[in-house]
């Protein structure tokens, strides 16, 4: 079962033993059920286990493990995201967001730091913020000023040095910043799932199709079977809509990625740096990475509500690669896939109690790994009525604004995209 037309290229290139999981083959009961085995759900399940070590916990995913949205992103973990924070935000809001992402990174590092092979999927290499237009170059200069004011290190990179370092003259200039870790998202998620505590049972291909609330808790329908529980955390992001959860606050945007075969300099030069990542200043431009094995990743394009047909995905991705690397050939493109992100109107995450024993987490807003890891962990604490300064501030800041229903919703998305195109 999959919500996507094709599997993730990240998962396809992994050379690891399959994860162990179960299927829901009979009705059963658990103290806690976490729905969604992405970064938020895995973090929530782990924290529940820490806080309630004797509890029976189920972690469900509608997909085959490592084929959900978390295993489909570009793998950028920006823990000091001054290039993404709206500078109109208050200092308190900025400080909270930075603290949230730092917390997410610390949680992840705690789980992988002792793995002697963590360099397979965790690379603290920094990243380039690049501009391909004059307008984008001016934005970079504004970002550089913010970084200077904050006392953060960076390097301004000319078009000539972009050509040298990453093998393309497509960019007019770039900022290189060390505040980023590049990860192989599917392999990182594999590690996190594979080290979950023993009182967490993992179920794959287990889509919840119905949710009933009773005086004793919840009944979750999976196929022909029922799961009985007193507590639920929904870490399903945009797919919460399938059960009519969070639909007033989130919209689904699909983006598309492609991964080439390993490329040598005789094929296509990807620059002198052995590994790099580029995020664009221009909001509709592509995210790009060179992996340590010589593969090129590009994530580009978008669609609202529905995934584009595979042939359109491939066309969009290949054209994006060709614009940057003229010598690349269609046969070099080995994997193409789509992934959905949940967007909120004001950029705030959805982090709320639906009742005394039910949590909903969503609204990744295309910055999912660190943010959703932190929110997943905090959701378990919120559910169990724990308290911390970060949790208190997160509850205060997680207030996405209402999104009107159709047809106004589609009109709003079209207006936003056209405005971004005009700016670009």
Phi, psi and omega in degrees: 000134176209146176274357185241157183284330181221156177288160179287136176295327177301316180290323182295328184271359178289143177239068184225156178297145180300147175292149176274131178210171178240169171244150174283104185247001178197164175292147186204172180223149179218157176289321180223142173235128173251124182255119182112111183257043170266198184298320180293312183295319179295319178295320179296315180297318180297316181292322175302318181296323179292322184275337181222073190294340179266357183282154172264122187237135175248135173245115184251143169227137179290335183265173162295137182307139180072017172243008179277182185298328182298331181270014185239002183275184186275347175084029175261127176242095180265109183266351171232075195275056180295340178282349182246341182287132174294118185292352175280350178294155175288162178299322179298317179296316179298314181297321178298314183296317179296318179297320179299314182290322176298320179297315177301317180294320180296323177297317180293315182298325178301327182276337187246349189299329183268002178280115182296347180250022183292345176290351174291332188224002185224113185225104181281068189261357187074184178202164176263137166255114193240152179237136178248003179228164177296320178298319178295324178297322178293323177296320178300320179296323177294319178296319179300321178296318178299316181296320177297314180298328181274356180072028181261145182281147176195168173228133172276131186243126181285167177301321180296319180284332171300315178303316182291313189283321185239004168081016181217145175263014183297329185264140179281325174194169181209159168253129171260130182229137182282351187278061178200137171248130177266131182232157167269101193298323181291321181287325174297316179296322175304311181299317182294318180291321185289346181246017178293149179300159187291339181275010174253119175264132187253128181238127178255163180051043187232071183284127175281119184255350179206143181230119177241134177259131181236176179294340182257357181145233185226148170241119180252126181268123175236107186060233179268002188248161181240142173246127179256132180205158177262347186218137180224137167243120177266105178248050189257001175049234187290336181281002170300335181299334181297339176245020177060037177254131175072010186292340180280353189233348184232147171234149179268128173240126178265137172236167191227138184231153175221149181228127180276171166292167174300129184251137173260167180299335178287340177272291180215124178282123177254023175093173184279337178289135184284343177203138179202165176220142180231126168249146186271151169288314182290128193289341179257007180274180189265149169266137187224145175216146165253124179274161183296339178269009176089004176282149175252129175249137173222132178240122189205163175082169184196157170206153182259130173076320186231145176286136178291155174302153186302319183296327177288320177302313182296321179296313181298313183293315182296319178298322177296319177294318183296325178297329183264326184226096190296335184274356183290145182245154181302325180293342178288338184279107188269323183227141174222137181206162176249159176208144182259140172241150179259125182248137173253161187293321182252008178083356179281144177287161173263113186214094191211153170273131175272348180180184184298332186234028184214128181240147175232128180234131179190190180075055180293331179053041174064021175224068201269325195295303183289315183298312185287330173298313180296314181294324177298313178300314181292332179296324177295319179294319178299315181299322183265015174060033171279171182217149174198162179299319181293319178296317179300315181291325179294319176299323181290322186271347184268073182229076178295146181275156184296138175248121182299157180287177174294150003275357184296328181297310179297321178297320179294319178296316179298318179297316181298315182294318178297322178295318179294323177297319180296317179296323181292000000 
